[in-house]
Coordinates of N, CA and C and ligand atoms in Angstrom, one line a residue:
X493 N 12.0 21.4 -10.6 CA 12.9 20.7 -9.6 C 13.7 19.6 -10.3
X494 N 15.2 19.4 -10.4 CA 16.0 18.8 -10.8 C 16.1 17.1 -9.9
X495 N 16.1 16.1 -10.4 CA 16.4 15.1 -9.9 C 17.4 15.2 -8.5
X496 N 18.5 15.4 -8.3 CA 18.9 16.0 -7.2 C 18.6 16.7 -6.2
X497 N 17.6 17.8 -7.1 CA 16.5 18.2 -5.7 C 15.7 17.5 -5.2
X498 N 14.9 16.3 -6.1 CA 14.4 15.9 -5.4 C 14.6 14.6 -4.2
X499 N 16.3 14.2 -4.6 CA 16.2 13.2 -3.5 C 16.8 13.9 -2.6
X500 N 17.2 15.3 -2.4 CA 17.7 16.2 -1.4 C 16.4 16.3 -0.4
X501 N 15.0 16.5 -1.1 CA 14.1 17.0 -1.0 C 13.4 15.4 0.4
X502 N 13.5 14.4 -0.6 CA 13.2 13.1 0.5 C 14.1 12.7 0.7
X503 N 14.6 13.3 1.9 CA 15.8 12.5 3.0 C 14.8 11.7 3.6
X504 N 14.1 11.1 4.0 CA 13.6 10.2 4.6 C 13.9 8.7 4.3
X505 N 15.1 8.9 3.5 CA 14.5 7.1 3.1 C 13.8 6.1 2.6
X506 N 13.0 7.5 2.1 CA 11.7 6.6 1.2 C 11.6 8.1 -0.1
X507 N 10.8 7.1 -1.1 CA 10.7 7.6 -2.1 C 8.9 7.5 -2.5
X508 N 8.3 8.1 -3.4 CA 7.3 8.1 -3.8 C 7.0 8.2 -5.4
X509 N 6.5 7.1 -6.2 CA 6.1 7.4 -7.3 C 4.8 7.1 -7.9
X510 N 4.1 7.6 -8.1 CA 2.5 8.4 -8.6 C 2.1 7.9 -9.8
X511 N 1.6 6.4 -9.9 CA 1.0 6.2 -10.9 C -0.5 6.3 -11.1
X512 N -0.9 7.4 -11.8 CA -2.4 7.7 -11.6 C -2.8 8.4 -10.0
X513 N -3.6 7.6 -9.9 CA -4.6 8.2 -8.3 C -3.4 7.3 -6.9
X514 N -2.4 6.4 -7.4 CA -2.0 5.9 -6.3 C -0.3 5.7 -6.5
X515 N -0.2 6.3 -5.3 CA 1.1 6.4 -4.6 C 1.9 4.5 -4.4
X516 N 3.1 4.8 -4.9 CA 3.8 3.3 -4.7 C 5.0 3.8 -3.6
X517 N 5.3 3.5 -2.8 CA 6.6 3.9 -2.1 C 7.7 3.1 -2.2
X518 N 9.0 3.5 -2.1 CA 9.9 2.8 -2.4 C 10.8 3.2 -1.1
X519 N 11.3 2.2 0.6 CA 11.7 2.5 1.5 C 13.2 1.5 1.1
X520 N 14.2 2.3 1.5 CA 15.7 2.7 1.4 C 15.6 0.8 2.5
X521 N 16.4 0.1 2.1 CA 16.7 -1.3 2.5 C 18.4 -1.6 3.0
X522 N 18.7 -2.8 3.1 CA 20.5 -3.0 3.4 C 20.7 -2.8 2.0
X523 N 20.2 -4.0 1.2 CA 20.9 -4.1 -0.2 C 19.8 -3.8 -1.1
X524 N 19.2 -2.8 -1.2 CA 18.0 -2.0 -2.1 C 16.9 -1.6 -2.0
X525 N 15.8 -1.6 -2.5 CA 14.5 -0.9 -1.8 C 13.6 -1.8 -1.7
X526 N 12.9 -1.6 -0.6 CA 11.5 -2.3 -0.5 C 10.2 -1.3 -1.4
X527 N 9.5 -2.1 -2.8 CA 8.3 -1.0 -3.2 C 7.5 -2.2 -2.2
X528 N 6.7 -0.7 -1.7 CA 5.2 -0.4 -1.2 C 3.9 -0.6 -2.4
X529 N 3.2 -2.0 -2.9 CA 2.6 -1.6 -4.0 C 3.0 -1.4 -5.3
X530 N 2.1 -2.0 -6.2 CA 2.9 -1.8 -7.6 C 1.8 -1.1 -8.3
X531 N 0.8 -0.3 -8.2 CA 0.1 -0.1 -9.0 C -0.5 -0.5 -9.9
X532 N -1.9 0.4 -11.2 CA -2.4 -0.5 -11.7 C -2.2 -1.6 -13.2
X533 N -2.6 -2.2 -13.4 CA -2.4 -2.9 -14.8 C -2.0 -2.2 -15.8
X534 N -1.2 -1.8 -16.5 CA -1.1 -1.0 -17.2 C -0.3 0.6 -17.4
X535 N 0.1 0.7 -15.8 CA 0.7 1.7 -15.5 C 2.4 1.8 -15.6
X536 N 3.1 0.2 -16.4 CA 4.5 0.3 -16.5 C 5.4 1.5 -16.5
X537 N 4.8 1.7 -18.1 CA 6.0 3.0 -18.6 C 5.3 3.8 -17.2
X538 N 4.6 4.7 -16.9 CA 4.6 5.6 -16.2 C 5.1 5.2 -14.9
X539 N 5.0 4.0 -14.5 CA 6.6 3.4 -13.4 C 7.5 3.4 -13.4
X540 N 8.2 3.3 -14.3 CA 9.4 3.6 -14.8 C 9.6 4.7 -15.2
X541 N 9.0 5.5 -15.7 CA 9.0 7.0 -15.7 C 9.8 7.7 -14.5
X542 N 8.7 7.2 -13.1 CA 8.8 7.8 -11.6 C 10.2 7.4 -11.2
X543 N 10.5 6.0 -11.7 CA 11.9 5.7 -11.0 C 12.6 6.0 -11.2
X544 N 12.6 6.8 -12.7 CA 13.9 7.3 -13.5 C 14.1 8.7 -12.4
X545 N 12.8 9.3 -12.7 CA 13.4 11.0 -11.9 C 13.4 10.7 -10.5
X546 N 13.6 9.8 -9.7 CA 13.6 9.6 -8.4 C 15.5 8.9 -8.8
X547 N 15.9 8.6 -9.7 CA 17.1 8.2 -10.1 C 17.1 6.5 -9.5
X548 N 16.2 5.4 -9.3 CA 16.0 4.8 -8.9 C 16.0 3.7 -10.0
X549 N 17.2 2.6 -10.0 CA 17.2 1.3 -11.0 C 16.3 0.4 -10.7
X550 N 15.2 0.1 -11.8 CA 14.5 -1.4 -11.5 C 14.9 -2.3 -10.9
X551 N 16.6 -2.4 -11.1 CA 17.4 -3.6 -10.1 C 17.6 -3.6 -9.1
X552 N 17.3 -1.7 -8.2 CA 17.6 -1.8 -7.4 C 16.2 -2.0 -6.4
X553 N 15.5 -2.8 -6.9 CA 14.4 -3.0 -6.2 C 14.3 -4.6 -5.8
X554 N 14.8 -5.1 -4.3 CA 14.5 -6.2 -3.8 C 13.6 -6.9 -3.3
X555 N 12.6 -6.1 -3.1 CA 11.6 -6.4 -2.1 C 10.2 -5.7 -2.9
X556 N 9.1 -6.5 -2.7 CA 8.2 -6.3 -2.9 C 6.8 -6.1 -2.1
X557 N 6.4 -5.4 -1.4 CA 5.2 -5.6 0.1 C 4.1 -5.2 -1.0
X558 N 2.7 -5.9 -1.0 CA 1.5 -5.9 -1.1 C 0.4 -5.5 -0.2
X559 N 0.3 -3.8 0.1 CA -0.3 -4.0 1.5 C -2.0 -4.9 1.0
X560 N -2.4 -5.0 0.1 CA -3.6 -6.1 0.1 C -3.6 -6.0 -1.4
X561 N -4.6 -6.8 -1.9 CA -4.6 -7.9 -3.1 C -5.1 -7.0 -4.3
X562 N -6.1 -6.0 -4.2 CA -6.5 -5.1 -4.9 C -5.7 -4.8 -6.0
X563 N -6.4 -4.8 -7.5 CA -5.8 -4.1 -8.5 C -4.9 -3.2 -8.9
X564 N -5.7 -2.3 -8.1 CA -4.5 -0.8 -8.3 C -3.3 -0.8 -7.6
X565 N -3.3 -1.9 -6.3 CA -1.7 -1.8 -5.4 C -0.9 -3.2 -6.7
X566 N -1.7 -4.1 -6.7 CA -1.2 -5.3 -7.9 C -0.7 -5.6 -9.2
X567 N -1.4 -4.4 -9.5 CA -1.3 -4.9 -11.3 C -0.1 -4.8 -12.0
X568 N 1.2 -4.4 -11.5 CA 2.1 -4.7 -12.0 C 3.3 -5.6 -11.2
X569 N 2.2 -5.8 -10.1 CA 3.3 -7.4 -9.4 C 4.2 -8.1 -10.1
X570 N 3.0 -9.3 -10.8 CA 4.0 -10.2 -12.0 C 4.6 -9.6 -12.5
X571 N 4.5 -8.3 -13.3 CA 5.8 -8.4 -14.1 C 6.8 -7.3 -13.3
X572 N 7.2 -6.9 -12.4 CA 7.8 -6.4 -11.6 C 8.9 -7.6 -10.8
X573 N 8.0 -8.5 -10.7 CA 8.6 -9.7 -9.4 C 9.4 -10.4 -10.6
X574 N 9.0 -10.5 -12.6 CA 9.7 -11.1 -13.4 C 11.2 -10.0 -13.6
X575 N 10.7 -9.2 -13.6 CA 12.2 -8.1 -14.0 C 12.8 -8.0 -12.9
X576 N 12.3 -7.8 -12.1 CA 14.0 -7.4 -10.8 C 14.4 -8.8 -9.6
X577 N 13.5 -10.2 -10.2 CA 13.8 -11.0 -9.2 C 13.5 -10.9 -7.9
X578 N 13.0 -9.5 -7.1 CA 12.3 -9.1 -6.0 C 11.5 -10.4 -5.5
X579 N 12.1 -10.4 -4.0 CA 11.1 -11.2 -3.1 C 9.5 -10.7 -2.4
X580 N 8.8 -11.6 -2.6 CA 7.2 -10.8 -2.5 C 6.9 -10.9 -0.8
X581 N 6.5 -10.1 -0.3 CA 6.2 -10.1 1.4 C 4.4 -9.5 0.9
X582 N 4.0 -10.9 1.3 CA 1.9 -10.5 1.3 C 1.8 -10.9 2.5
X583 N 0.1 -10.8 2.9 CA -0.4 -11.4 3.9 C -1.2 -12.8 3.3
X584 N -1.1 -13.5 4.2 CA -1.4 -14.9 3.8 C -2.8 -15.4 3.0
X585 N -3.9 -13.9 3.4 CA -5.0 -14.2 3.2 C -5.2 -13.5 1.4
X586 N -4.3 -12.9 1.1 CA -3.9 -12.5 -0.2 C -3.9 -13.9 -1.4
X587 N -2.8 -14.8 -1.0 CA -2.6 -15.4 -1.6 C -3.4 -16.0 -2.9
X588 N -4.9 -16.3 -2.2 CA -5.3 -17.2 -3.2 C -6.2 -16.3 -4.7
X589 N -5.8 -15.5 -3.9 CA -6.5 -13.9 -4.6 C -5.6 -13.7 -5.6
X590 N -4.5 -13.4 -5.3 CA -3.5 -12.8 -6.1 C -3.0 -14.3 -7.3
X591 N -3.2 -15.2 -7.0 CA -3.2 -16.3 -7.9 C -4.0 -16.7 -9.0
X592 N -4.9 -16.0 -8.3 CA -6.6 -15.9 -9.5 C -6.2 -14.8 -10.0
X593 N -5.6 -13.7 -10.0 CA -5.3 -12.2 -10.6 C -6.7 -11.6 -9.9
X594 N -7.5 -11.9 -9.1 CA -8.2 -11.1 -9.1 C -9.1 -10.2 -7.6
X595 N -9.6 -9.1 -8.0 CA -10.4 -8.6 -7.1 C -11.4 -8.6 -6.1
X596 N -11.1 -9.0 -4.7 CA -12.4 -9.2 -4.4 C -12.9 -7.6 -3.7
X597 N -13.8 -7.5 -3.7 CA -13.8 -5.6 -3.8 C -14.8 -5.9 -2.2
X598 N -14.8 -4.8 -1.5 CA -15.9 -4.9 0.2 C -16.9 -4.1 -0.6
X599 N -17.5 -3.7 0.0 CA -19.0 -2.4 0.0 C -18.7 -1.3 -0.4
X600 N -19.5 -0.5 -0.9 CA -18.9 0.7 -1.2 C -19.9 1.8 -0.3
X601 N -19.0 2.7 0.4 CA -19.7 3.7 1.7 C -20.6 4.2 1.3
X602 N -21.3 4.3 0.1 CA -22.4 5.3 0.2 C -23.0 4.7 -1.3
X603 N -24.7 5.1 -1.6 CA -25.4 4.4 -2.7 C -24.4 4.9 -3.9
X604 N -23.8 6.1 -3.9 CA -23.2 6.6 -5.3 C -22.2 5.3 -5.8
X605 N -21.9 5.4 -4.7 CA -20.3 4.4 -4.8 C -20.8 3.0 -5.4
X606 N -22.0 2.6 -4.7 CA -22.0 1.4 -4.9 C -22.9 0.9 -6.5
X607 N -23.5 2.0 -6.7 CA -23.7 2.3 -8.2 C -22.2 1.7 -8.7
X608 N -22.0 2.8 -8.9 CA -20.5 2.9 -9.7 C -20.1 1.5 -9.6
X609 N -19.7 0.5 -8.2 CA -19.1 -0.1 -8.4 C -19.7 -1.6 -9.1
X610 N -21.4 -1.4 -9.3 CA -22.1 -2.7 -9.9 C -21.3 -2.4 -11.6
X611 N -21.2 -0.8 -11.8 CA -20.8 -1.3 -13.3 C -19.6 -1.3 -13.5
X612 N -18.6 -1.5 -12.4 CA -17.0 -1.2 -12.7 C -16.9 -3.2 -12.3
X613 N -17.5 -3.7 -11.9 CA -17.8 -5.3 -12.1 C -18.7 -5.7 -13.1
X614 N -19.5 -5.3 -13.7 CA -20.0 -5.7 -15.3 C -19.0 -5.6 -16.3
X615 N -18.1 -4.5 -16.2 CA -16.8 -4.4 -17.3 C -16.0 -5.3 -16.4
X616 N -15.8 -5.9 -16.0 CA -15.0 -6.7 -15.3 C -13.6 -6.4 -14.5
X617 N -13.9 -5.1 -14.1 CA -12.6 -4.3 -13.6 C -12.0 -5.1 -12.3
X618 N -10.6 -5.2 -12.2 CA -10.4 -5.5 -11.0 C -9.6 -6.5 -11.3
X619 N -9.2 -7.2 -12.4 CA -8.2 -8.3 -13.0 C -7.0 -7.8 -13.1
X620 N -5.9 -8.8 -13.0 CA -4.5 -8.6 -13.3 C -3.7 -9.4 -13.1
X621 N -2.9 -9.3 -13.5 CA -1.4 -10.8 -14.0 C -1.6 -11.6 -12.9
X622 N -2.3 -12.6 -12.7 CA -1.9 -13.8 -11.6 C -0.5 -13.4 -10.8
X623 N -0.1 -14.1 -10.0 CA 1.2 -13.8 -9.3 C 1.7 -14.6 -8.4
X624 N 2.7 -15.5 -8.6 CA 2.8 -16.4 -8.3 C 4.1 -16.6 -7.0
X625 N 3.2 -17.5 -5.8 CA 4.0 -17.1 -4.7 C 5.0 -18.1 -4.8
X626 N 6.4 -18.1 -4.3 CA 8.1 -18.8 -4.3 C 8.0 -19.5 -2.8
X627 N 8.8 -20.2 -3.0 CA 9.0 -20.2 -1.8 C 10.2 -19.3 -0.8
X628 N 11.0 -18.4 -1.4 CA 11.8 -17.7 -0.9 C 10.8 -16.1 -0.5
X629 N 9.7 -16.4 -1.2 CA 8.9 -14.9 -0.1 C 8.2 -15.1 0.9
X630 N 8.0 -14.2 1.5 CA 7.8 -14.1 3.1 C 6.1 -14.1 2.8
X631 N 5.7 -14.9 3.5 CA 4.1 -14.6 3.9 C 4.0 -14.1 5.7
X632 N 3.7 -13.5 5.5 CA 3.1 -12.8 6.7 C 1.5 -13.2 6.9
X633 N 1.7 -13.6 8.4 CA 0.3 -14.0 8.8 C 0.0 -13.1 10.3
X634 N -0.7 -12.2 10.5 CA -0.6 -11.3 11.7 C 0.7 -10.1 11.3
X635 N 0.7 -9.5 12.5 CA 1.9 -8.7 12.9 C 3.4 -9.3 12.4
X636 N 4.2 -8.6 12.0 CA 5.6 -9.2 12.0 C 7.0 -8.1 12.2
X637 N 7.5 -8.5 13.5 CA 8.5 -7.4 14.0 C 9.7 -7.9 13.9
X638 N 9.8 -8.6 13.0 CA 11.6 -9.3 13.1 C 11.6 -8.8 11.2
X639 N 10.5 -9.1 10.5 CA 10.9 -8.9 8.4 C 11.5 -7.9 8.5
X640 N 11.2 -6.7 8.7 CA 11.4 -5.7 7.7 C 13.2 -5.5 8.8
X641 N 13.5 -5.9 10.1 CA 14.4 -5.5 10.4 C 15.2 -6.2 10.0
X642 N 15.5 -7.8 9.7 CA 16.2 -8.9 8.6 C 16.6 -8.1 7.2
X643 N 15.7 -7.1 6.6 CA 15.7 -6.7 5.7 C 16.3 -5.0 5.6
X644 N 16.9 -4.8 7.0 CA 17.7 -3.5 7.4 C 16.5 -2.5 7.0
X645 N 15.5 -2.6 7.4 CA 14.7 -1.2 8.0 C 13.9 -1.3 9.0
X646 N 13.7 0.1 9.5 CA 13.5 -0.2 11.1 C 12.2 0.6 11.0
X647 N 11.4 -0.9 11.5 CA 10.2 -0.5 11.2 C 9.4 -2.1 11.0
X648 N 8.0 -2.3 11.3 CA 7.4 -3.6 11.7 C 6.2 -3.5 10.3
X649 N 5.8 -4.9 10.4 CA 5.0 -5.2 10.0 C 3.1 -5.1 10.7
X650 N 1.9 -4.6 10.1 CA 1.0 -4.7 11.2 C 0.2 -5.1 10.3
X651 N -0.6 -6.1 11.0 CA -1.9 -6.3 10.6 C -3.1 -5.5 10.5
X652 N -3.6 -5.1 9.4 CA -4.5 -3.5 9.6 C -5.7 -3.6 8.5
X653 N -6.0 -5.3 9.0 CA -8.0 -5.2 8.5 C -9.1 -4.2 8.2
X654 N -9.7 -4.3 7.2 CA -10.7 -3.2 7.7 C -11.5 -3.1 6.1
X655 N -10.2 -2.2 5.7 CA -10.7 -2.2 3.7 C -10.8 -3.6 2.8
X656 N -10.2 -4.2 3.4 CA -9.8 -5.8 2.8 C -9.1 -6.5 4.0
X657 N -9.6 -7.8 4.3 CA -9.0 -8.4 5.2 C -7.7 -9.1 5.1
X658 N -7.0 -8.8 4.0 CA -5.6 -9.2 4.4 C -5.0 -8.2 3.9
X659 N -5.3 -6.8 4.4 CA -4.5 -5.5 4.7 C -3.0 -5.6 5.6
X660 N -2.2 -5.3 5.2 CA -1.5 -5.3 6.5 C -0.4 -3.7 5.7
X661 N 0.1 -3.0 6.8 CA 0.6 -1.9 7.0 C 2.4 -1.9 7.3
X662 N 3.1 -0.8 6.4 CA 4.2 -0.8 7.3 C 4.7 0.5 8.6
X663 N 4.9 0.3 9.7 CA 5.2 1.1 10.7 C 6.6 1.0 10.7
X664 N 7.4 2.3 10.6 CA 8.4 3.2 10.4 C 9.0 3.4 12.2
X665 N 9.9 3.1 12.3 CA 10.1 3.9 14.2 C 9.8 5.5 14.3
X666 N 10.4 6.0 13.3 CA 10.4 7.3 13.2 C 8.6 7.5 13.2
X667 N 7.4 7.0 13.4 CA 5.8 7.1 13.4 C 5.4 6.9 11.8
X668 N 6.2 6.8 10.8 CA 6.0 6.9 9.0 C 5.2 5.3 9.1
X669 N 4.1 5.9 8.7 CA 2.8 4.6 8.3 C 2.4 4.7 7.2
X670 N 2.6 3.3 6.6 CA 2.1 3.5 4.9 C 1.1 2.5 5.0
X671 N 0.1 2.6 4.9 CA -1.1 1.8 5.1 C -1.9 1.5 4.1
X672 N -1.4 1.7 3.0 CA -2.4 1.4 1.5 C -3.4 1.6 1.5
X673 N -4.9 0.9 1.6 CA -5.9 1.5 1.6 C -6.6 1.3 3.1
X674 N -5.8 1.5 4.3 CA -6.8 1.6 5.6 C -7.1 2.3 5.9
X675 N -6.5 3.4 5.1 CA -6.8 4.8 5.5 C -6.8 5.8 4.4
X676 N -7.2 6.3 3.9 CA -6.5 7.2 2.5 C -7.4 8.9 2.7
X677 N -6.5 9.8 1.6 CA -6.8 11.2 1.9 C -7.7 11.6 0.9
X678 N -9.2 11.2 0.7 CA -10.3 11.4 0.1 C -10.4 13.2 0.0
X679 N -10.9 13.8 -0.3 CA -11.2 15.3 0.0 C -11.5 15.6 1.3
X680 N -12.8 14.7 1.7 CA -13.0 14.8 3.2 C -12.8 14.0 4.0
X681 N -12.2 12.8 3.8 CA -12.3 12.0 4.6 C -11.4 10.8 4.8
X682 N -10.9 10.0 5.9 CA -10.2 9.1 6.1 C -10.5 8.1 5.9
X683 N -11.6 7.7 5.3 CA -12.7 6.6 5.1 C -11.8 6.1 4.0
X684 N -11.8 4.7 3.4 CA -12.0 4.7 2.0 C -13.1 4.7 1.3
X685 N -13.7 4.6 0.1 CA -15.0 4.4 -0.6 C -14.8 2.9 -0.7
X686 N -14.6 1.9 -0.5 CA -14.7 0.6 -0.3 C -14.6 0.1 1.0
X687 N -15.2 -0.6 1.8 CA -14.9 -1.3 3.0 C -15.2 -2.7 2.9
X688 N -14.2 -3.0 3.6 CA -14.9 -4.9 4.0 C -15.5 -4.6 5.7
X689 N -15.1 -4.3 6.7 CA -15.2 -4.1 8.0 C -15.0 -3.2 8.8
X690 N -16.3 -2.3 9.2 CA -15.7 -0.8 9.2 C -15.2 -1.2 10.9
X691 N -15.5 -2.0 11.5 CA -15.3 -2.4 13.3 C -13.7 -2.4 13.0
X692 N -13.2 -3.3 11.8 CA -11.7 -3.8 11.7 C -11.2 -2.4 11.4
X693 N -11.9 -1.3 11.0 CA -11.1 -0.3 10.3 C -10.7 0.8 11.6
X694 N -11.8 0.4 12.2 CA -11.1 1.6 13.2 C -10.4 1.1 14.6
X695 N -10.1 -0.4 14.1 CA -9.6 -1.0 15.3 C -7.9 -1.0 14.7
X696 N -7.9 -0.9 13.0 CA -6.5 -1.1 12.8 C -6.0 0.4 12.9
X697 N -6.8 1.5 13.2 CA -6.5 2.6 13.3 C -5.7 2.7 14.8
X698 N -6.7 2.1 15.5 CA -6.3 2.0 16.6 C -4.9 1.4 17.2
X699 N -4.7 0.4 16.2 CA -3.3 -0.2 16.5 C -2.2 0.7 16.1
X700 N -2.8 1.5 14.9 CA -1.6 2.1 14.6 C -1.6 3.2 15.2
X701 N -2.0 3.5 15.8 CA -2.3 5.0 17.1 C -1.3 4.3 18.0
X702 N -1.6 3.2 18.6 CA -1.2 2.5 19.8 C 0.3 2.3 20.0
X703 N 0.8 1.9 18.2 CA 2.2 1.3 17.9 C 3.0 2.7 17.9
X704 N 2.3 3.8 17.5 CA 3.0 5.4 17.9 C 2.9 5.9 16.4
X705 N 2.0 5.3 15.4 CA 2.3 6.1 13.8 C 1.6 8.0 14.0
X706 N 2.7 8.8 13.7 CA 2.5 10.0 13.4 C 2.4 10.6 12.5
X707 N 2.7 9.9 11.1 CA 2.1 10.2 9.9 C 1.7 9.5 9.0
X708 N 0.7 9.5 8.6 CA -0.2 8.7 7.6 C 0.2 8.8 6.5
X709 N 1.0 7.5 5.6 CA 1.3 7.9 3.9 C 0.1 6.4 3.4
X710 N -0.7 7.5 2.9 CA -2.0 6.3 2.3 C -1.2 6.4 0.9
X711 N -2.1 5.3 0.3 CA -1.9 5.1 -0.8 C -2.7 5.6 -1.9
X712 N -3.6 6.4 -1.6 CA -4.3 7.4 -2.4 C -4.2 8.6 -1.2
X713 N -3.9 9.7 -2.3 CA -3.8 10.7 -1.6 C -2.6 11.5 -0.4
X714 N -2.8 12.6 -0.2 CA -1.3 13.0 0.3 C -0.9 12.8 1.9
X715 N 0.2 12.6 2.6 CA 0.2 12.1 3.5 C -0.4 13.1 5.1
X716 N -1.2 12.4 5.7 CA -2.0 13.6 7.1 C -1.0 12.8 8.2
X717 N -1.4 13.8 9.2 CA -0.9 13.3 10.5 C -1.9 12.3 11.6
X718 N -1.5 11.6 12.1 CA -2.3 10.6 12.7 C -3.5 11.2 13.8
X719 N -3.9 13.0 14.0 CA -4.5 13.0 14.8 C -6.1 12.9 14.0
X720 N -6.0 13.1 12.8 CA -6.8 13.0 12.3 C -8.0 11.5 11.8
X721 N -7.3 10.9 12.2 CA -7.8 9.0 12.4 C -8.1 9.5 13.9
X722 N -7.3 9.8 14.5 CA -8.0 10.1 16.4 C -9.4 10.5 16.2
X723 N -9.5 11.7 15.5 CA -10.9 12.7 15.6 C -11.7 11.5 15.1
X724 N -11.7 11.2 13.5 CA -12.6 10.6 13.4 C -13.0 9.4 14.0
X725 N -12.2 8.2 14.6 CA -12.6 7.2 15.2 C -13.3 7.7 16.5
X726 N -13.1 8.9 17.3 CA -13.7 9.2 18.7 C -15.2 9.3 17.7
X727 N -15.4 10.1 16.5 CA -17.1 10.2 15.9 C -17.6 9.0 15.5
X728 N -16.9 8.1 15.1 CA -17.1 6.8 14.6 C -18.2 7.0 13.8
X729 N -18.3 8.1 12.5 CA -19.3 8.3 11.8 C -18.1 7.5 10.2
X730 N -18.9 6.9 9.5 CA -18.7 7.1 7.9 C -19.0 8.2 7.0
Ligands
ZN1472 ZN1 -8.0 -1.4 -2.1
ZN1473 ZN1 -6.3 1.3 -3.8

């Protein structure tokens, strides 16, 4: 498929580039794009790689959303926010996190996971470029239904606790929900393998059920349709 096919291919508005296991999105703005996420430490060139066959200039990237503080949506913040001048939109509870460069990780769903995750914190995983907030970026504290429309896209800001407490989500009018990690497309499951709050997880499901999201673009994994957070939250199993 030729570059042309593929922006034929996403008429939506938005774009998607795949660094490693996670999806960065890039939604169509007045005067450029909002990225969704910058992926992990390390993952430049293959960012710029994506942008290129998406035909998309680093310059034209204005905006920056953090749906939460985590490494792999972060690690190329700083130097992202240094190259295109991009304004950063976090949730407030981010901040002091993203200033430390670092991770604070929730529980991991099951003993495997949580193995794994005592020695992915002995190597010290989870660091990355400090990031430093302006005063010309938006902090978001709760819900916010006036940013992203200031910023000519139609579509709100939500608060969507659960995997990390200062999660927050973007909702699309058209139902397009990009929720970073509140939800993601595991093999079986809508769960993530990390939680801070599973009560918060399925209450931000809930909002985004409520607000009308009809399709789920997680940030790991490929995008489902929202009946599928229905099923599972009626089982309320992990
Ligand atoms: Zn995460
Ligand atoms: Zn993640």
């Amino acid at each position: 498929m030729n570059n042309v096919d593929i922006r034929r291919k996403a008429r939506k508005d938005y774009f998607c580039v795949r660094i490693s296991v996670i999806n960065c999105f890039l939604l169509k703005a007045r005067d450029g794009y909002l990225l969704i996420d910058t992926g992990y430490p390390g993952g430049y060139r293959q960012f710029i790689k994506g942008l290129k066959k998406i035909e998309i200039d680093i310059s034209e990237i204005k905006y920056i959303l953090l749906t939460h503080h985590h490494f792999d949506h972060t690690g190329l913040a700083a130097q992202l926010l240094k190259d295109t001048g991009a304004k950063l939109i976090v949730h407030k509870a981010s901040i002091p996190l993203l200033e430390k460069g670092v991770t604070k990780m929730g529980r991991g769903v099951n003993l495997l996971i949580k193995i794994v995750m005592s020695a992915f914190s002995f190597f010290s995983v989870g660091a990355y470029s400090p990031v430093t907030i302006c005063e010309e970026d938006y902090i978001v504290d709760g819900d916010d239904a006036d940013l992203l429309k200031e910023i000519g896209i139609d579509g709100i800001i939500l608060y969507t606790p659960g995997h990390t407490e200062d999660s927050i989500s973007v909702l699309l009018s058209d139902g397009s929900a990009f929720v970073g990690g509140v939800a993601v497309n595991f093999i079986i499951t809508p769960y993530h393998i990390i939680i801070d709050d599973i009560d918060d997880v399925h209450n931000s499901w809930e909002r985004l059920i409520k607000h009308g999201a009809k399709t789920i673009y997680p940030a790991h994994g490929k995008p489902f349709g929202i009946e599928r957070l229905v099923a599972c939250k009626e089982k309320r199993r992990v």
